[in-house]
mmCIF file with all atom_site columns, C-alpha atoms in Angstrom:
data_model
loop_
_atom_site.group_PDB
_atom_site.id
_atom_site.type_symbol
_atom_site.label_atom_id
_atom_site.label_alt_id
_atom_site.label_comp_id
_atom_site.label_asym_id
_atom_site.label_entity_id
_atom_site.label_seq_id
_atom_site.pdbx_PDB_ins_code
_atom_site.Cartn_x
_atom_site.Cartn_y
_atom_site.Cartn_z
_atom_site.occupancy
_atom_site.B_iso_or_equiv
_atom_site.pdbx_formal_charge
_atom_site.auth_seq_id
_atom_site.auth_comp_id
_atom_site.auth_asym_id
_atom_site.auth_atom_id
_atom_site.pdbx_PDB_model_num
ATOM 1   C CA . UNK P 1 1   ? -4.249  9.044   -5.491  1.00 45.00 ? 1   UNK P CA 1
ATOM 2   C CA . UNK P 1 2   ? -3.155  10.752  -8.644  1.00 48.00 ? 2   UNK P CA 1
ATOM 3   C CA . UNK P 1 3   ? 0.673   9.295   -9.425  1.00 51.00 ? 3   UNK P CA 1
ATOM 4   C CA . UNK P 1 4   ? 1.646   11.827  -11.922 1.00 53.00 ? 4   UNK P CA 1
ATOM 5   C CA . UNK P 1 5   ? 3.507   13.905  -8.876  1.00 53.00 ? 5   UNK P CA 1
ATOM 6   C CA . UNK P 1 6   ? 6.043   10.748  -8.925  1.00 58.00 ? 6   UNK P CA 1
ATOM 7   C CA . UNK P 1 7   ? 9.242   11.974  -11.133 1.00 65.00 ? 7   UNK P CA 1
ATOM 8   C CA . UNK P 1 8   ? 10.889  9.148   -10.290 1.00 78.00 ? 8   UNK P CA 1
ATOM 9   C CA . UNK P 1 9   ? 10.210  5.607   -9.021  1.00 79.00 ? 9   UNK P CA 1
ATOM 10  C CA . UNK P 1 10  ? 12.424  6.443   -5.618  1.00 82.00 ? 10  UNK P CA 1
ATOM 11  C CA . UNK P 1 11  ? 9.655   8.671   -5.080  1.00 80.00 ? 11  UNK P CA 1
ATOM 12  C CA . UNK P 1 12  ? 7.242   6.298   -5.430  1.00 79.00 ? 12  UNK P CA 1
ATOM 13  C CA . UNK P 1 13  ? 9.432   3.869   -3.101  1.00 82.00 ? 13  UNK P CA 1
ATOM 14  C CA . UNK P 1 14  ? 9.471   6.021   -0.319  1.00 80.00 ? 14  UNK P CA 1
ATOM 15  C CA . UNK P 1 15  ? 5.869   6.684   -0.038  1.00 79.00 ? 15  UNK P CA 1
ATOM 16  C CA . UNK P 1 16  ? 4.688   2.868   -0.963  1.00 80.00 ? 16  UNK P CA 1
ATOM 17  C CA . UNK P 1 17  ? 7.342   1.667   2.347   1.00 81.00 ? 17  UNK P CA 1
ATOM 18  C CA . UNK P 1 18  ? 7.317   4.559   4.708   1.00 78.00 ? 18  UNK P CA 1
ATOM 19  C CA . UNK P 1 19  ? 6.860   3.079   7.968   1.00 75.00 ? 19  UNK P CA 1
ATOM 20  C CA . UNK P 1 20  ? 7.492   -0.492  6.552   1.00 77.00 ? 20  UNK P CA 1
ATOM 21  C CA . UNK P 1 21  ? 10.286  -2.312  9.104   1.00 76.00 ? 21  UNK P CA 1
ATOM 22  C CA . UNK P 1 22  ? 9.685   -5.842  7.243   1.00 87.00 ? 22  UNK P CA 1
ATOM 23  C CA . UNK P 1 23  ? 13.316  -6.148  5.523   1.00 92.00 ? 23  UNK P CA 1
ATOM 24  C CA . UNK P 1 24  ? 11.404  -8.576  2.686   1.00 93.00 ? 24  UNK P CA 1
ATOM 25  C CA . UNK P 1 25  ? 8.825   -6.287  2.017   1.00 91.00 ? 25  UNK P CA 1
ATOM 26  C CA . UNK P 1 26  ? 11.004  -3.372  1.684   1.00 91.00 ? 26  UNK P CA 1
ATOM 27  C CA . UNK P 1 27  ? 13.037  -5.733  -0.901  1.00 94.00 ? 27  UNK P CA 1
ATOM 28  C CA . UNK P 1 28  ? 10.099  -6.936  -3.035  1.00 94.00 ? 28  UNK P CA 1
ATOM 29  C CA . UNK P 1 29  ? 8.773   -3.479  -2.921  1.00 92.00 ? 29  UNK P CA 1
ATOM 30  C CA . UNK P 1 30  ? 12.175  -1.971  -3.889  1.00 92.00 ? 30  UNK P CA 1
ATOM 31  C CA . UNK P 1 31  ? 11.692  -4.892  -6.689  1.00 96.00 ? 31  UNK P CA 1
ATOM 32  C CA . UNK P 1 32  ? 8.776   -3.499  -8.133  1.00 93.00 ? 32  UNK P CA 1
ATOM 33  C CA . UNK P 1 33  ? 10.218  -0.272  -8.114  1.00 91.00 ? 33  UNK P CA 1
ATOM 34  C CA . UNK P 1 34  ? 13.447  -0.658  -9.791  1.00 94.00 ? 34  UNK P CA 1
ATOM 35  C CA . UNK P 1 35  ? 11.862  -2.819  -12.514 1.00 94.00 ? 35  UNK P CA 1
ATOM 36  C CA . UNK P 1 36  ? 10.103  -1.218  -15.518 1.00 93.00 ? 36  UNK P CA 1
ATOM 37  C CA . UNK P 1 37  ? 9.723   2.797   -14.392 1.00 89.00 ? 37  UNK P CA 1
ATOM 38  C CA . UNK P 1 38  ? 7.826   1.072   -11.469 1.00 90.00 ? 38  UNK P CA 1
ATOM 39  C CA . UNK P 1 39  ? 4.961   -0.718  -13.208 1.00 90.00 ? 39  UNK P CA 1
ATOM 40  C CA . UNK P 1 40  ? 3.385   -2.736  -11.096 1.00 91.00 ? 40  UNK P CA 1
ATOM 41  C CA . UNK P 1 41  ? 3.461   -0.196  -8.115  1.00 87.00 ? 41  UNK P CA 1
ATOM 42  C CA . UNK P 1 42  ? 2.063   2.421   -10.762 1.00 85.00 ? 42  UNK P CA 1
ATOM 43  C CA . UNK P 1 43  ? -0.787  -0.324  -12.001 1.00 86.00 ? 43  UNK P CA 1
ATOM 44  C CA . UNK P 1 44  ? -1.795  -1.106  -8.051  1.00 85.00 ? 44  UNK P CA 1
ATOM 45  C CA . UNK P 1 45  ? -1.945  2.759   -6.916  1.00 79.00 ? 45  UNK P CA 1
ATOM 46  C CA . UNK P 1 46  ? -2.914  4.577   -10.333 1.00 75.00 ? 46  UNK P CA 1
ATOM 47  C CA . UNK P 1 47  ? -4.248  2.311   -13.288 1.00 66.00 ? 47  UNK P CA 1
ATOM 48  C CA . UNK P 1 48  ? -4.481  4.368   -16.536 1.00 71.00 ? 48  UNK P CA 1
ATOM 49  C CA . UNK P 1 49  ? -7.865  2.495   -17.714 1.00 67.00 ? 49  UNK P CA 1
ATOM 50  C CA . UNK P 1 50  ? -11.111 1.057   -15.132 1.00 65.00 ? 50  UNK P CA 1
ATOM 51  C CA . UNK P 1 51  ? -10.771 -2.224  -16.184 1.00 66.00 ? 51  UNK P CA 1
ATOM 52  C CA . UNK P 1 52  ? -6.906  -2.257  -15.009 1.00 73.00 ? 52  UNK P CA 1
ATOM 53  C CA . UNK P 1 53  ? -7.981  -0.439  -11.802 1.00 75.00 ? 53  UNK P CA 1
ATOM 54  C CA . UNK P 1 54  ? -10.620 -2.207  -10.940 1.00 78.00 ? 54  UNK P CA 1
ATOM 55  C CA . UNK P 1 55  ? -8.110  -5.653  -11.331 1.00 79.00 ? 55  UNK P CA 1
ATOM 56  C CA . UNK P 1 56  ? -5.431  -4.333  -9.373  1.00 81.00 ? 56  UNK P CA 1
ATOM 57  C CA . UNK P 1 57  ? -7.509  -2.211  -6.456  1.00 82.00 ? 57  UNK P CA 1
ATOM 58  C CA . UNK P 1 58  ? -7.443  -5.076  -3.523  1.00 81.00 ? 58  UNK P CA 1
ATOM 59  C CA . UNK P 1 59  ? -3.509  -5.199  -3.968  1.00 85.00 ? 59  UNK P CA 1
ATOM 60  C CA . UNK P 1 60  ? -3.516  -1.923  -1.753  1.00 83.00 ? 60  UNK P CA 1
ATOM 61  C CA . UNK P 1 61  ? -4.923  -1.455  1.428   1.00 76.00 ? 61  UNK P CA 1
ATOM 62  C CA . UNK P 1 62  ? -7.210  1.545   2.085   1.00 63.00 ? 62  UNK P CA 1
ATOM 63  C CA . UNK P 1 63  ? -4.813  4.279   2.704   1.00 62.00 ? 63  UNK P CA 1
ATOM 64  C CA . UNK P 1 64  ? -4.482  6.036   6.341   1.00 63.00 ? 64  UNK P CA 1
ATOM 65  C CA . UNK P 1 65  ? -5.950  8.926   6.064   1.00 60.00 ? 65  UNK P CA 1
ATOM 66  C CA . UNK P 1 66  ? -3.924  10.783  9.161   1.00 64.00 ? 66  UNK P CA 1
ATOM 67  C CA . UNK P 1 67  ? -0.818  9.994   7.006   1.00 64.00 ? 67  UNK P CA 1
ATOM 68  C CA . UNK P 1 68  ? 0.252   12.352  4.277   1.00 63.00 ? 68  UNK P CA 1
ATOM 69  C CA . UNK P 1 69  ? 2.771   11.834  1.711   1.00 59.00 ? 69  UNK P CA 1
ATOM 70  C CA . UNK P 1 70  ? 4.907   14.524  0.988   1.00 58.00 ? 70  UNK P CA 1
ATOM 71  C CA . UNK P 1 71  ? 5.270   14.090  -2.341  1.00 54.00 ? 71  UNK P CA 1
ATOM 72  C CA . UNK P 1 72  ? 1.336   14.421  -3.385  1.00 59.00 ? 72  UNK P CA 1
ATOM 73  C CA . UNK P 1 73  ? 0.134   15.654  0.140   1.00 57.00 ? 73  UNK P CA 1
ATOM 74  C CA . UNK P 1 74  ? -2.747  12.436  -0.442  1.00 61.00 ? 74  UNK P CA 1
ATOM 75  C CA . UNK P 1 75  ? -2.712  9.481   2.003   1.00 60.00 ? 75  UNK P CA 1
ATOM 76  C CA . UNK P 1 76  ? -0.115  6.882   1.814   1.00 61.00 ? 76  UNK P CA 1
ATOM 77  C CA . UNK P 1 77  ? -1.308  3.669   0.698   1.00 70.00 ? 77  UNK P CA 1
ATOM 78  C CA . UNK P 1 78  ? 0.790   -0.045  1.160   1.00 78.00 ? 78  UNK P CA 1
ATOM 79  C CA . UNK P 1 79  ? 0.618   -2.915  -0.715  1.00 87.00 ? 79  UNK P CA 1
ATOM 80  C CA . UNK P 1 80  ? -1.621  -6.305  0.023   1.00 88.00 ? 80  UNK P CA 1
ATOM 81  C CA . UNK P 1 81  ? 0.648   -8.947  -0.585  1.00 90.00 ? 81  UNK P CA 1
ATOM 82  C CA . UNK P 1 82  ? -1.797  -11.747 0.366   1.00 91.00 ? 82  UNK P CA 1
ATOM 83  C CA . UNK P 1 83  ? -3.728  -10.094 -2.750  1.00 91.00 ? 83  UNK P CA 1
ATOM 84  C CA . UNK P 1 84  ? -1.130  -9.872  -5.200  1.00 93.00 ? 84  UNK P CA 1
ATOM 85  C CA . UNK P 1 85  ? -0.244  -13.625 -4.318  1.00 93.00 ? 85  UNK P CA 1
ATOM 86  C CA . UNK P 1 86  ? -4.312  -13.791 -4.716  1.00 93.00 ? 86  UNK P CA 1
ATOM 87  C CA . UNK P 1 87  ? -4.288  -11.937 -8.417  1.00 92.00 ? 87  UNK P CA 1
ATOM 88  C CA . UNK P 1 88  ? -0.706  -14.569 -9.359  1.00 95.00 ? 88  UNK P CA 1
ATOM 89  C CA . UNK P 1 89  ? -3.184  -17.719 -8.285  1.00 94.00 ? 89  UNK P CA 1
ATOM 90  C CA . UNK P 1 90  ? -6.166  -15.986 -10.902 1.00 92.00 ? 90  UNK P CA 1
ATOM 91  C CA . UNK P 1 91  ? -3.057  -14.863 -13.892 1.00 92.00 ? 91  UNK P CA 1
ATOM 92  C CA . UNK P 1 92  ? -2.393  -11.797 -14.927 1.00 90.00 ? 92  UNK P CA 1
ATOM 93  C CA . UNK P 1 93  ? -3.248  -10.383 -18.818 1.00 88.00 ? 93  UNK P CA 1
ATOM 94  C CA . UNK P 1 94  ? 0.781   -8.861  -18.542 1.00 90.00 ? 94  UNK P CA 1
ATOM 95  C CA . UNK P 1 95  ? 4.111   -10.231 -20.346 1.00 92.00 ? 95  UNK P CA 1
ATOM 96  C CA . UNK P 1 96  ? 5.786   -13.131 -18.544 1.00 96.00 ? 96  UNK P CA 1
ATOM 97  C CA . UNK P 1 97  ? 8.834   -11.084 -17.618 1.00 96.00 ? 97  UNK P CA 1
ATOM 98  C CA . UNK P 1 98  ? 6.460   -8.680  -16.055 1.00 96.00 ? 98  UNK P CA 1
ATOM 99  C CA . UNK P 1 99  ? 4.145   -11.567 -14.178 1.00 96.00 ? 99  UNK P CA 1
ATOM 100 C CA . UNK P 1 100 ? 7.861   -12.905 -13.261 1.00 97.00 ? 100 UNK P CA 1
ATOM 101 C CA . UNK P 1 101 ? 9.322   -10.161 -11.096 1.00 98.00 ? 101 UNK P CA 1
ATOM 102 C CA . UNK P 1 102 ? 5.923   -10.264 -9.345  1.00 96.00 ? 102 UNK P CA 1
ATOM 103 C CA . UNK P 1 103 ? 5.678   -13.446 -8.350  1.00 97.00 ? 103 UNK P CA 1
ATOM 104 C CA . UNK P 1 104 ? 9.509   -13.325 -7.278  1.00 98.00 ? 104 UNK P CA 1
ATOM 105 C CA . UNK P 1 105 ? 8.351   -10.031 -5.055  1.00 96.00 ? 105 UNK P CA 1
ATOM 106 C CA . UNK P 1 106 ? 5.390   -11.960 -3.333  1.00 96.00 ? 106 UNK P CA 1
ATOM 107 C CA . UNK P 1 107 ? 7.386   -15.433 -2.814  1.00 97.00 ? 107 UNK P CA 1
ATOM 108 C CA . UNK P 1 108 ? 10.235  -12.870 -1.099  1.00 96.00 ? 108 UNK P CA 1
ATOM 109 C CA . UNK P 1 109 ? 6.937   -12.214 1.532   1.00 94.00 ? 109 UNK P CA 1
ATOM 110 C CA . UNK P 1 110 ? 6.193   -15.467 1.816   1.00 92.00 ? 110 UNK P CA 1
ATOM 111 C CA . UNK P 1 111 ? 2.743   -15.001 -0.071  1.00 90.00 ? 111 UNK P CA 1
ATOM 112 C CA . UNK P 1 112 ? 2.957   -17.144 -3.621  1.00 95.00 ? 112 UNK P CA 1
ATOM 113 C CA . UNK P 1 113 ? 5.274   -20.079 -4.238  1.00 96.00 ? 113 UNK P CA 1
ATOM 114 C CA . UNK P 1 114 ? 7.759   -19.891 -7.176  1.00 96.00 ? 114 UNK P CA 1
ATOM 115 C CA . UNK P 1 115 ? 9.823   -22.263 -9.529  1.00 96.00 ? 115 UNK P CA 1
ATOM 116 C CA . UNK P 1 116 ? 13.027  -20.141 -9.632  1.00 93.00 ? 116 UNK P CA 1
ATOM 117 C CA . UNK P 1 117 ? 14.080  -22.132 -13.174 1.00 95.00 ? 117 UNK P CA 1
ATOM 118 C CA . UNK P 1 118 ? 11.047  -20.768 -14.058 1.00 95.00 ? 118 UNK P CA 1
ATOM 119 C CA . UNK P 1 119 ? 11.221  -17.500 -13.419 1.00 95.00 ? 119 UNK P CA 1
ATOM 120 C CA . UNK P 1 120 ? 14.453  -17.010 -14.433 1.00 94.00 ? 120 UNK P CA 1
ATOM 121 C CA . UNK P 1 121 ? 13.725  -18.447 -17.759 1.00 97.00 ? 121 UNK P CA 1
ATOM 122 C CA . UNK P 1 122 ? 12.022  -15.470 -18.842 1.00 97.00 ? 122 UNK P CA 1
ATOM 123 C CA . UNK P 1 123 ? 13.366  -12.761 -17.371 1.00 97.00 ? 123 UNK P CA 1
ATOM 124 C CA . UNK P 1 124 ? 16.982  -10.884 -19.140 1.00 97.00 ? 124 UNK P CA 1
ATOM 125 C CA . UNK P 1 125 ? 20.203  -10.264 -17.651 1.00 97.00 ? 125 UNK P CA 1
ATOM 126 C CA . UNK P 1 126 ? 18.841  -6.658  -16.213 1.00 97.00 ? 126 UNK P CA 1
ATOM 127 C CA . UNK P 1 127 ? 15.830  -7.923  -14.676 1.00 97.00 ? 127 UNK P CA 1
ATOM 128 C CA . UNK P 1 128 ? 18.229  -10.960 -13.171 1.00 97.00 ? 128 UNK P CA 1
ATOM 129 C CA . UNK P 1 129 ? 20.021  -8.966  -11.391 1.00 97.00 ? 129 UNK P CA 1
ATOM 130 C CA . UNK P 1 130 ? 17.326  -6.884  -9.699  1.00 97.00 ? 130 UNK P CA 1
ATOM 131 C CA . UNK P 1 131 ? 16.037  -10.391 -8.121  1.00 97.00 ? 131 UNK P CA 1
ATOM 132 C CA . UNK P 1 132 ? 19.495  -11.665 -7.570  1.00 97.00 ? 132 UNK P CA 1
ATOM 133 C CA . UNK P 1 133 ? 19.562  -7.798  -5.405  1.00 97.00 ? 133 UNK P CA 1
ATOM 134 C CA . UNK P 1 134 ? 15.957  -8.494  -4.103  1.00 97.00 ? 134 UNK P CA 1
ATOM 135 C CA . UNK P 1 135 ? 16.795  -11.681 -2.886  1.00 96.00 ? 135 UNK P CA 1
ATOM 136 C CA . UNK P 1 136 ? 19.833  -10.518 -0.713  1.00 97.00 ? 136 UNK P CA 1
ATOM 137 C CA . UNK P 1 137 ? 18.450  -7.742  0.770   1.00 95.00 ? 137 UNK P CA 1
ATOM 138 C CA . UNK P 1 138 ? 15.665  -10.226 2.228   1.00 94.00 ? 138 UNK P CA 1
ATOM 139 C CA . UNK P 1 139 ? 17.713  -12.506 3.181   1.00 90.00 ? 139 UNK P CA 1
#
């Protein structure tokens, strides 16, 4: 699926949870949507480059086919969170900030363990307060 239809990570967001009634996946999705212009839902759905596709492809599960999106009329896909807790385990070639907020997304699922001091050592005030948000809204 071709992301360059998404404007606007809300877009994004609603196609990525339609149908999802799991309040901690809708908050670590929400997550990854609010930080960065969406990055890591943009690198699981639409990598720019092979190599970065090929990485990222078993974080989403093969899209529904009977289920359109109405924003690029292509099937809705959802995320894998047992693989993204998978591709954490392995490391991830991305900035520490970025690797952060998706290990804080996955542990919100209940799919990678975190060290919260950890975390929060590298993220900035911003990116703070969209866990601190995250982590409400799943609880």
């Amino acid at each position: 699926m071709s992301l360059g239809v998404y404007t606007t990570s809300e877009k994004l967001l609603a196609d990525v949870t339609r149908g999802i009634g799991n309040e901690q996946m809708l908050a670590a999705t929400r997550l990854l949507a609010q930080h960065d212009d969406a990055f890591w839902l943009r690198q699981f759905l639409d990598a720019e480059d092979f190599a970065t596709h090929k990485r990222y492809e078993r974080a989403t599960e093969i899209p529904d086919v009977t289920r359109r999106s109405p924003y690029h009329l292509g099937p809705i896909q959802h995320l894998r969170w047992d693989q993204i807790g998978d591709l954490l385990r392995e490391g991830l070639p991305t900035s520490s900030s970025a690797t952060a907020i998706l290990a804080v997304a996955a542990s919100l699922v209940g799919e990678y363990s975190i060290n919260l001091r950890d975390v929060l050592a590298v993220l900035d005030d911003h990116q703070v307060q969209l866990v601190i948000a995250a982590i409400a809204a799943a609880s």
